Short mmCIF file of C-alpha atoms in Angstrom, two decimals:
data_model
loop_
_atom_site.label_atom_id
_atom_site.label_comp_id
_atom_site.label_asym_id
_atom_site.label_seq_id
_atom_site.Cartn_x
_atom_site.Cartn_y
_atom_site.Cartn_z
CA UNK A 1 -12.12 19.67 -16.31
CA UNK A 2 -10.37 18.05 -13.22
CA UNK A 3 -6.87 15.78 -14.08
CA UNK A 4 -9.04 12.81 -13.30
CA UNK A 5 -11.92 13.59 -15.87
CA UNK A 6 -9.19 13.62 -18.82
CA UNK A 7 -7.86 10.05 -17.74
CA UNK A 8 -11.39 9.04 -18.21
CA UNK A 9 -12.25 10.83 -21.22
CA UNK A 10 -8.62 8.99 -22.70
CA UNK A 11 -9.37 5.55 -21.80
CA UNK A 12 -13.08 5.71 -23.21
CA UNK A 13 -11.74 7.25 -26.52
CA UNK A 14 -9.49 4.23 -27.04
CA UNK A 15 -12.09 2.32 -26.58
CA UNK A 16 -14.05 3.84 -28.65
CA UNK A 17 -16.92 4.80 -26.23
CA UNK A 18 -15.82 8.74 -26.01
CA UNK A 19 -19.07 10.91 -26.93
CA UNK A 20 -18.22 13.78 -29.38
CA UNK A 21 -18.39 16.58 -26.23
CA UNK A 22 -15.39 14.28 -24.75
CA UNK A 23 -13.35 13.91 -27.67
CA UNK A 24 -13.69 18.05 -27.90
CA UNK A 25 -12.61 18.49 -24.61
CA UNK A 26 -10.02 16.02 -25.38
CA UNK A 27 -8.71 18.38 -28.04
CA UNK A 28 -8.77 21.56 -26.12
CA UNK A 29 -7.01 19.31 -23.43
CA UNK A 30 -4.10 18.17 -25.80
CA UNK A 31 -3.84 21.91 -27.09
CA UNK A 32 -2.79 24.17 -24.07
CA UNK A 33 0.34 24.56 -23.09
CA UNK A 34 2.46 21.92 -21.17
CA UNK A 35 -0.11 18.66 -21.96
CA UNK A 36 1.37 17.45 -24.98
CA UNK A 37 4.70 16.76 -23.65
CA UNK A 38 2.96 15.48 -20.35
CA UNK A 39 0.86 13.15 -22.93
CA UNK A 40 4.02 11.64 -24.31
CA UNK A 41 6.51 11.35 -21.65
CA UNK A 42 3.52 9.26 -19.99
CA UNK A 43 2.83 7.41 -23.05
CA UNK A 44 6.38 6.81 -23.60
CA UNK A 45 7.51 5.92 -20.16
CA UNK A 46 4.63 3.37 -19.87
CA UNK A 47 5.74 1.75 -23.58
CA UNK A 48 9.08 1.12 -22.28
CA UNK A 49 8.43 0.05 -18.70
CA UNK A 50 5.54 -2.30 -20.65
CA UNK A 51 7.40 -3.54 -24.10
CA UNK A 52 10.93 -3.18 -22.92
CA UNK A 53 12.23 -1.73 -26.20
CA UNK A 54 13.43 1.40 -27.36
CA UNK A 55 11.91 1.19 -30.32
CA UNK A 56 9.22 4.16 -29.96
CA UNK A 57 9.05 7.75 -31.63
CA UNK A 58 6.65 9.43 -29.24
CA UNK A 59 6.40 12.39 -31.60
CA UNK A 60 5.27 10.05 -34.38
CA UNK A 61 2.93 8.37 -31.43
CA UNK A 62 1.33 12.09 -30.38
CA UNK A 63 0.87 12.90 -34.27
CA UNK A 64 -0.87 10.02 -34.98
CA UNK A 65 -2.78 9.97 -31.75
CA UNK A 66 -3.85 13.95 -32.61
CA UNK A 67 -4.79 13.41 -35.96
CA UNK A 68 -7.51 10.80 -35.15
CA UNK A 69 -8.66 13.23 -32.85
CA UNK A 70 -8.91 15.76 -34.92
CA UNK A 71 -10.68 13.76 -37.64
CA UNK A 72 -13.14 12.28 -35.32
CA UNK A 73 -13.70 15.60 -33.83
CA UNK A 74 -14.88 16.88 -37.66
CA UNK A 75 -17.05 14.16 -38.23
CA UNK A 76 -18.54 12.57 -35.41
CA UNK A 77 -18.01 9.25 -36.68
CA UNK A 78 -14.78 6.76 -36.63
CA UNK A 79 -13.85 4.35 -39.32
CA UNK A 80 -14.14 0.62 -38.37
CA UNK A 81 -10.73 0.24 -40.03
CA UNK A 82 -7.71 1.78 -38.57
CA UNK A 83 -3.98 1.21 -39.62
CA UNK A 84 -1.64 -1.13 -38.20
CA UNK A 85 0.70 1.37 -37.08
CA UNK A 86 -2.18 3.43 -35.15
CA UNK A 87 -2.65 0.22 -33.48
CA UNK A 88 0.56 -0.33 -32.26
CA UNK A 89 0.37 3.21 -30.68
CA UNK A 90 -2.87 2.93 -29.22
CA UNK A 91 -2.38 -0.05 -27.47
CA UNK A 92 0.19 1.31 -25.86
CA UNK A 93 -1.45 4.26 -24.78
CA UNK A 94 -4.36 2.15 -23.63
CA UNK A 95 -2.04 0.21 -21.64
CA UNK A 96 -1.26 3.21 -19.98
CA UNK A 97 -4.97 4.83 -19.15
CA UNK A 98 -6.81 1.20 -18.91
CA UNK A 99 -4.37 0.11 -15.92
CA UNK A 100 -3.24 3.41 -14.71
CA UNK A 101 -4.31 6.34 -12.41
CA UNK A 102 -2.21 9.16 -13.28
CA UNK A 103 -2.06 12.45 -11.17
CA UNK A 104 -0.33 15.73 -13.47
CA UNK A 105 0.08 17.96 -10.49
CA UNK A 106 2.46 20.49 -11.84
CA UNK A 107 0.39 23.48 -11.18
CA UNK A 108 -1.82 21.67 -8.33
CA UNK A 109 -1.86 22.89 -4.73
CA UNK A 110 -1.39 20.18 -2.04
CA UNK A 111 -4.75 20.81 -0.70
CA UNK A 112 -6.44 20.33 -4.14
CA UNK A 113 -5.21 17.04 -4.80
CA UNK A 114 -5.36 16.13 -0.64
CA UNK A 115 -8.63 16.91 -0.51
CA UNK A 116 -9.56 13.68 -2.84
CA UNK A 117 -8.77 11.08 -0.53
CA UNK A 118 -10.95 8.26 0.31
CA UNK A 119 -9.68 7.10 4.02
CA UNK A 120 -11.31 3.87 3.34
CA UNK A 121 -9.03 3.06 0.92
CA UNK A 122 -4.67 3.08 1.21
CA UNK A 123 -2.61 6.29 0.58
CA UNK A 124 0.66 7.31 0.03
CA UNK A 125 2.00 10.45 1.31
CA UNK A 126 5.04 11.79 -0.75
CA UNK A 127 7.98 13.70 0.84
CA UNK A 128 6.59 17.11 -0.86
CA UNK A 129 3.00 17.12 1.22
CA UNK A 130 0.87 15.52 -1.54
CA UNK A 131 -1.20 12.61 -0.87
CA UNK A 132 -2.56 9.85 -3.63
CA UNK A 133 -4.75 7.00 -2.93
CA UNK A 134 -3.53 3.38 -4.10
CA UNK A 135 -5.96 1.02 -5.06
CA UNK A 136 -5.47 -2.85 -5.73
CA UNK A 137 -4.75 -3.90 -9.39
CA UNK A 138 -4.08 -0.15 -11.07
CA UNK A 139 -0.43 1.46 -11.11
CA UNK A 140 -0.16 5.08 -10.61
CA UNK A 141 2.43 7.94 -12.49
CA UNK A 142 2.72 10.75 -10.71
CA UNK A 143 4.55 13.63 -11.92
CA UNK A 144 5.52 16.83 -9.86
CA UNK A 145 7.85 19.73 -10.08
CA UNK A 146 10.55 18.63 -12.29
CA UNK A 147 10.87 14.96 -11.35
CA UNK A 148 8.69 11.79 -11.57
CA UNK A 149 8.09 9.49 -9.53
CA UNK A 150 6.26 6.01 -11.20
CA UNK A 151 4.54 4.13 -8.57
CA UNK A 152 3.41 0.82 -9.39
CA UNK A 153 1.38 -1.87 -7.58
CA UNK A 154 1.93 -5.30 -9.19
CA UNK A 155 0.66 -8.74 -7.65
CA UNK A 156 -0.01 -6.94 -4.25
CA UNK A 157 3.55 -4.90 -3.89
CA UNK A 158 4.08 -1.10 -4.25
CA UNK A 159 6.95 -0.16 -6.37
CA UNK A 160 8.18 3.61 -6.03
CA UNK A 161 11.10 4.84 -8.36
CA UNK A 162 11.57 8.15 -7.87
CA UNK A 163 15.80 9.79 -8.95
CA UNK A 164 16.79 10.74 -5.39
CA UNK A 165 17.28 14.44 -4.72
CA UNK A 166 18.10 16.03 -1.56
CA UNK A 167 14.13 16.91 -0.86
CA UNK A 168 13.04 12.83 -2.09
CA UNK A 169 15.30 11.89 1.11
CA UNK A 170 12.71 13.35 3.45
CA UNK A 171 10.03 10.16 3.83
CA UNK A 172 7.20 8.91 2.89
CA UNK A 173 4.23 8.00 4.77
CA UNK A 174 2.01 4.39 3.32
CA UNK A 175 -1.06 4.43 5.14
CA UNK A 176 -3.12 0.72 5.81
CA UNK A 177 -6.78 1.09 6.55
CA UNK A 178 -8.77 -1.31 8.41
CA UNK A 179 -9.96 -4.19 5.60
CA UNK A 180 -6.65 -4.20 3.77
CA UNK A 181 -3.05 -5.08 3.45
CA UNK A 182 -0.46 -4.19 1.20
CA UNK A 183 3.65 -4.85 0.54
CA UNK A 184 6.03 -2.20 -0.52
CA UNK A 185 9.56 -2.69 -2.15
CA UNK A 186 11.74 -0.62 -0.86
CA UNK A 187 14.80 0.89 -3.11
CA UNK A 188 17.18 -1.66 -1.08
CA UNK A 189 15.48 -4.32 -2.43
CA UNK A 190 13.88 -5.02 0.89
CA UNK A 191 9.89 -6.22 1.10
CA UNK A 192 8.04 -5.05 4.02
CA UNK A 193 4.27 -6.55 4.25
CA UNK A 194 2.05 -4.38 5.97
CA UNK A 195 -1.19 -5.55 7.87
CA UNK A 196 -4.44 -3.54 8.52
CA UNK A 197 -4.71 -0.64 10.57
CA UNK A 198 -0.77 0.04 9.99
CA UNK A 199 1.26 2.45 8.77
CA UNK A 200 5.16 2.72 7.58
CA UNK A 201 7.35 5.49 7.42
CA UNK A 202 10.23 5.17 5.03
CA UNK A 203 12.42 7.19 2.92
CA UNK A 204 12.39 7.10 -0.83
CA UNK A 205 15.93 6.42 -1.49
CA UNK A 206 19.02 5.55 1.47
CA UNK A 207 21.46 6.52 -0.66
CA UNK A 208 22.97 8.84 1.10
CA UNK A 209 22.20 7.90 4.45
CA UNK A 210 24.86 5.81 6.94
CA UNK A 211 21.70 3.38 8.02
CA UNK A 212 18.11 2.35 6.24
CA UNK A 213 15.84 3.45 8.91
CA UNK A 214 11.81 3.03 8.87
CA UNK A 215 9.16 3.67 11.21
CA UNK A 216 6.28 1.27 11.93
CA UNK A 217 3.01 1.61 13.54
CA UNK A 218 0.85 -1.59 13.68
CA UNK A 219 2.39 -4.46 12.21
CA UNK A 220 4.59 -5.43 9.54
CA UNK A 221 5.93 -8.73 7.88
CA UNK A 222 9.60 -7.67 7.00
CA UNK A 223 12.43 -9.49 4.62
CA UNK A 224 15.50 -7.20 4.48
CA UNK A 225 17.88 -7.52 2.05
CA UNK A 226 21.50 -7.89 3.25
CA UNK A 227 24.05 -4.86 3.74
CA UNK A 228 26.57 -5.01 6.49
CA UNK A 229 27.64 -1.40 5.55
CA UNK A 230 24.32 0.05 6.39
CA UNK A 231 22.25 -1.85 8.58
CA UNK A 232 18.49 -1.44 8.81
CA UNK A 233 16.57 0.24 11.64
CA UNK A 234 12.85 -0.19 12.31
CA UNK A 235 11.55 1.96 15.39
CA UNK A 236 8.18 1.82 16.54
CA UNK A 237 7.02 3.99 19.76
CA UNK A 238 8.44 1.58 22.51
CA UNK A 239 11.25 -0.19 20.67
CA UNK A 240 13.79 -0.44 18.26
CA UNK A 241 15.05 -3.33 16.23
CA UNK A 242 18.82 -3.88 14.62
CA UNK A 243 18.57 -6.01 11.69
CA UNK A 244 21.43 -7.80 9.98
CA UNK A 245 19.71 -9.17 6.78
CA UNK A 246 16.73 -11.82 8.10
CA UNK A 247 13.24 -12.41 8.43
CA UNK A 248 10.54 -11.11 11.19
CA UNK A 249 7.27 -9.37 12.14
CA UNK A 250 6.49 -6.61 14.61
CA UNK A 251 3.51 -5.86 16.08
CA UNK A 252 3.01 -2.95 17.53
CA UNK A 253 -0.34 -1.54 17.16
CA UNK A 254 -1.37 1.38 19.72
CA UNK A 255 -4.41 -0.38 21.40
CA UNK A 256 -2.05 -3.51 22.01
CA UNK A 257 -1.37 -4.27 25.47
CA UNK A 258 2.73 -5.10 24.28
CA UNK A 259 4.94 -4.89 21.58
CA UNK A 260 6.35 -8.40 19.65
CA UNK A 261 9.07 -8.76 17.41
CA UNK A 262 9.15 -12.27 16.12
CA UNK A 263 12.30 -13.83 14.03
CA UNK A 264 11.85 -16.36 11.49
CA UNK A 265 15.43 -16.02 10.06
CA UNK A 266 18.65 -14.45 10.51
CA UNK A 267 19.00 -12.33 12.95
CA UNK A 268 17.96 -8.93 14.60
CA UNK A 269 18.66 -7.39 17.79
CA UNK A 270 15.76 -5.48 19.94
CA UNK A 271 16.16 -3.00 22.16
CA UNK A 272 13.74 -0.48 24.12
CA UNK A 273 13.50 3.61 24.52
CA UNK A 274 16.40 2.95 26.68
CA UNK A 275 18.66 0.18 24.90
CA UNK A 276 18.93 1.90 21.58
CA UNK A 277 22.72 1.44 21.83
CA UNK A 278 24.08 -1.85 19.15
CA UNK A 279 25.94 -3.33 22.63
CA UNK A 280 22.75 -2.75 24.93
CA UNK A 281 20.09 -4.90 22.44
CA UNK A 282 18.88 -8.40 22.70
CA UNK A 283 19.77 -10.46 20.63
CA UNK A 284 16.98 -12.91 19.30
CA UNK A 285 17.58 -16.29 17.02
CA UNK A 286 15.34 -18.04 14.58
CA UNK A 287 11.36 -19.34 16.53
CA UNK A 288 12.36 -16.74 19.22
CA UNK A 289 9.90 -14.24 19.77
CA UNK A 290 10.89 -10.95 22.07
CA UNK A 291 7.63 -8.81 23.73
CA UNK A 292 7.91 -5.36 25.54
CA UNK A 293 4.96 -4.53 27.65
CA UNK A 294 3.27 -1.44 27.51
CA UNK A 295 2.35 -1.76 31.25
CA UNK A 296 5.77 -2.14 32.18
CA UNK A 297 8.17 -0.17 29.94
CA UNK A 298 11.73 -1.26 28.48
CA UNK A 299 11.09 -4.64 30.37
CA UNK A 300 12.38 -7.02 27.35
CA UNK A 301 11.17 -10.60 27.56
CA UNK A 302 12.68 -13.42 25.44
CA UNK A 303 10.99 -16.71 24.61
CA UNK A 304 11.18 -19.47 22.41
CA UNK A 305 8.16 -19.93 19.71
CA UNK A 306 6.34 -21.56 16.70
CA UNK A 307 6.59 -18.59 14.51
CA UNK A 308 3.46 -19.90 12.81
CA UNK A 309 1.08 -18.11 14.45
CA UNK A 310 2.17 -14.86 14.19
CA UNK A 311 2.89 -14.60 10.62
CA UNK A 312 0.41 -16.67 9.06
CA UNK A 313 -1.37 -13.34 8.63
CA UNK A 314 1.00 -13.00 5.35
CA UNK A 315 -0.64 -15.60 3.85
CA UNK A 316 -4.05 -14.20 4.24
CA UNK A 317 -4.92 -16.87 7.24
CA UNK A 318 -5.87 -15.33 10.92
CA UNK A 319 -4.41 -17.23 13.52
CA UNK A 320 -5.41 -16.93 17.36
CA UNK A 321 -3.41 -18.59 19.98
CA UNK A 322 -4.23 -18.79 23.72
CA UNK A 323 -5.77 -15.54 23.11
CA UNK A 324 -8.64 -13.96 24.95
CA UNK A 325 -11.83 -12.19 23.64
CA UNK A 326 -10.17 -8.92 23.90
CA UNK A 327 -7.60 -9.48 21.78
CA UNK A 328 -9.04 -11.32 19.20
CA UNK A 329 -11.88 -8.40 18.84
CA UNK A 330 -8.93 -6.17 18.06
CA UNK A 331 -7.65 -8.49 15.31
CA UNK A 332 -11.17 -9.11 13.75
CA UNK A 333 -11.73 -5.19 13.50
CA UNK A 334 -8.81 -4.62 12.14
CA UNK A 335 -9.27 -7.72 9.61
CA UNK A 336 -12.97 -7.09 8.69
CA UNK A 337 -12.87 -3.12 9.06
CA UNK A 338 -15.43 -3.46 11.36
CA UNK A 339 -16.67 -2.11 15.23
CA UNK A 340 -16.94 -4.85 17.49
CA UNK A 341 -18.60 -4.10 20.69
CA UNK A 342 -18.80 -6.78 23.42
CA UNK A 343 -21.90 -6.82 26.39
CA UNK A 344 -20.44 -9.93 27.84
CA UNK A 345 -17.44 -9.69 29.66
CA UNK A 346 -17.39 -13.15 30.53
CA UNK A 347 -15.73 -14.02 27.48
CA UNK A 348 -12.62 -12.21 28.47
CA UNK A 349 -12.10 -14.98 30.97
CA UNK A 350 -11.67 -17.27 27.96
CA UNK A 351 -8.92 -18.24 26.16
CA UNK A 352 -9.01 -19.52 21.84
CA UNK A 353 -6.81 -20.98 19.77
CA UNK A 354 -7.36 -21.84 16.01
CA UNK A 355 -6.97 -20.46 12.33
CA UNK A 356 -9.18 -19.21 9.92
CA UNK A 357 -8.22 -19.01 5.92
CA UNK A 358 -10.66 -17.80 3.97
CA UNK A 359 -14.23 -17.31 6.07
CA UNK A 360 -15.99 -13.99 6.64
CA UNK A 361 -16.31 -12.97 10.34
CA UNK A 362 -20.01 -14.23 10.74
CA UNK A 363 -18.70 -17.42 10.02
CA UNK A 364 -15.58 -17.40 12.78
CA UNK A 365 -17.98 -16.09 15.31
CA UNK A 366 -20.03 -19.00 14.89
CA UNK A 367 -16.53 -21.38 15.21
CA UNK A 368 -16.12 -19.20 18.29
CA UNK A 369 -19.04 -19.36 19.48
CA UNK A 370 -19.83 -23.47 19.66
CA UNK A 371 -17.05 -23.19 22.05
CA UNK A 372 -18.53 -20.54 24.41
CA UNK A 373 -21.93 -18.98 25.30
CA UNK A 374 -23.10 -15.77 23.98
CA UNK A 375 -25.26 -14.37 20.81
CA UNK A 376 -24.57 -11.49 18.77
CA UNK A 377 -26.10 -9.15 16.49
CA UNK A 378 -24.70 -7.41 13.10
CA UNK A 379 -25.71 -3.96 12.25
CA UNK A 380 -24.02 -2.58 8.92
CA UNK A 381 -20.29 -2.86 10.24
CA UNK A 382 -20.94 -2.56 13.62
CA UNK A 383 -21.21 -6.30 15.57
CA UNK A 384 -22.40 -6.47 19.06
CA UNK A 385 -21.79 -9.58 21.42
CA UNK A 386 -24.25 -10.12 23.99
CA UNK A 387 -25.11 -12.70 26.90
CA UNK A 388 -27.17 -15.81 26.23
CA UNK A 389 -30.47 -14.90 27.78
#
């Protein structure tokens, strides 16, 4: 029985769905060695984080939990009536299995647990190797070696808590796919908001580091909480960007023909391969947006903007602005987790502005296309754009 089955075989119990060869395997579960602490410290971790009380015997919680095993186990059959006190305990627990996806990797290899990962979907990969998947609306518990780390995702942001330890400093790696997006909390306090196709690089705790240093690739939405005693650093491959408590985005996705680091607040100072000294960056102020082209290399450009446009992508609504066919193919892959391929080249001679909330991408290609002249044709997730014959 994989770790997965048993946090099925739990939550259908509770709910009183479990099928008498579950609820045995259930038992044999809760009888070797190890699970029935693992059972409670997850059981009691969850009550607290959920109820906020200390008011919880797990011991009485596991007893009472076993028993009812046990005695449904004998007779196949469950009493409608239960106590109050059982109650108490198994809502808690169902709290727990009913919202959570646990991993107990204490004896799992890496490549076990690695090899169960759905690329479609966003993953987290911890400072020891291991690699979970994190899917919308459910909280995860993971617990490996002798530590545990509780990762959480509530109203769209990804909570880690993890007690820092000399090998938690080494960093993790969040992983966006195409279709999604996702914010993470960092232990500062910070709250970066990651957009499709990205992916962030970022230590578990700073604690005992002199700066708070991430790494982006793609884009990011970021508001840094303030700490003039350790300033945060985010590098991506061409640049690197001082902050001093604020708000901004950075694009910098690989198939982008520049990089963009946009300020809404405070300020931040930007800097290339070359310009990674404080006294060397350029300093930007609020609407100010600063671009390093890929074509030409650690050549900073400054000008002023309506930040609008380029973070309006937080709120869920894609904005294009003097953009041309190429470019907004790039977004609407990336948005839509989709392949885009275009027959007419024309197009790239044109230039779009506008915003889209909540359409799908038939219906912007339509807006786009009352503008322009060209047909296309959908094919599962692949879209091709052809000339008007």
């Amino acid at each position: 029985m994989t770790k997965l089955d048993i946090n099925t075989i739990i939550t259908r119990y509770l709910k009183d769905e479990a099928t008498s060869e579950e609820i045995s395997l259930l038992f044999e579960w809760v009888k070797k060695e190890g699970n029935q602490d693992i059972f409670k410290n997850l059981v009691k971790e969850d009550y607290q984080l959920k109820y906020d009380t200390g008011n919880w015997n797990s011991e009485i919680a596991f007893d009472k939990f076993l028993n009812e095993i046990k005695s449904k186990k004998a007779s196949n059959s469950f009493p409608l009536y239960r106590s109050r006190q059982f109650f108490k305990y198994a809502a808690a627990i169902l709290v727990l299995v009913a919202s959570t996806t646990y991993y107990l990797i204490n004896s799992s290899s890496s490549d076990d647990l690695n090899s169960n990962i759905d690329d479609n979907e966003i993953s987290l990969q911890l400072y020891n190797g291991r690699v979970i998947n994190i899917y919308q609306n459910r909280d995860t518990l993971i617990q490996f070696d002798n530590e545990i780390a509780n990762i959480s995702l509530k109203d769209g942001i990804l909570y880690q808590h993890l007690k820092p330890s000399k090998n938690s400093l080494k960093n993790n790696l969040l992983k966006v796919p195409y279709g999604k997006t996702i914010s993470v909390r960092l232990e500062d306090g910070s709250t970066i908001k990651l957009n499709s196709g990205s992916q962030l690089s970022y230590p578990s705790s700073f604690s005992n580091e002199s700066t708070r240093q991430v790494a982006l690739q793609g884009e990011g939405y970021f508001e840094i909480a303030k700490n003039p005693l350790k300033p945060f650093i985010v590098k991506t491959e061409e640049t690197y960007t001082r902050v001093y408590g604020t708000v901004f985005n950075i694009s910098s996705y690989e198939d982008d023909e520049a990089i963009e680091v946009v300020l809404v607040e405070g300020s931040v100072g930007v800097g290339g391969k070359l310009r990674l000294q404080e006294d060397n960056l350029m300093m930007l102020k609020p609407s100010q947006k600063i671009t390093n082209s890929k074509r030409d290399k650690n050549s900073l450009t400054i000008q002023d903007v309506d930040v609008t446009p380029y973070v309006s992508w937080v709120e869920g609504v894609m904005s294009f602005e003097e953009e041309n066919m190429s470019q907004i193919i790039r977004k609407l892959e990336r948005r839509f987790n989709v392949s885009i391929i275009n027959e007419n080249k024309t197009l790239d001679e044109r230039h779009f502005t506008g915003a889209f909330d909540s359409e799908d991408i038939e219906s912007i290609l339509k807006v786009i296309k009352t503008h322009t002249n060209f047909n296309y044709v959908i094919n599962g997730k692949t879209i091709t754009i052809k000339k008007t014959e």
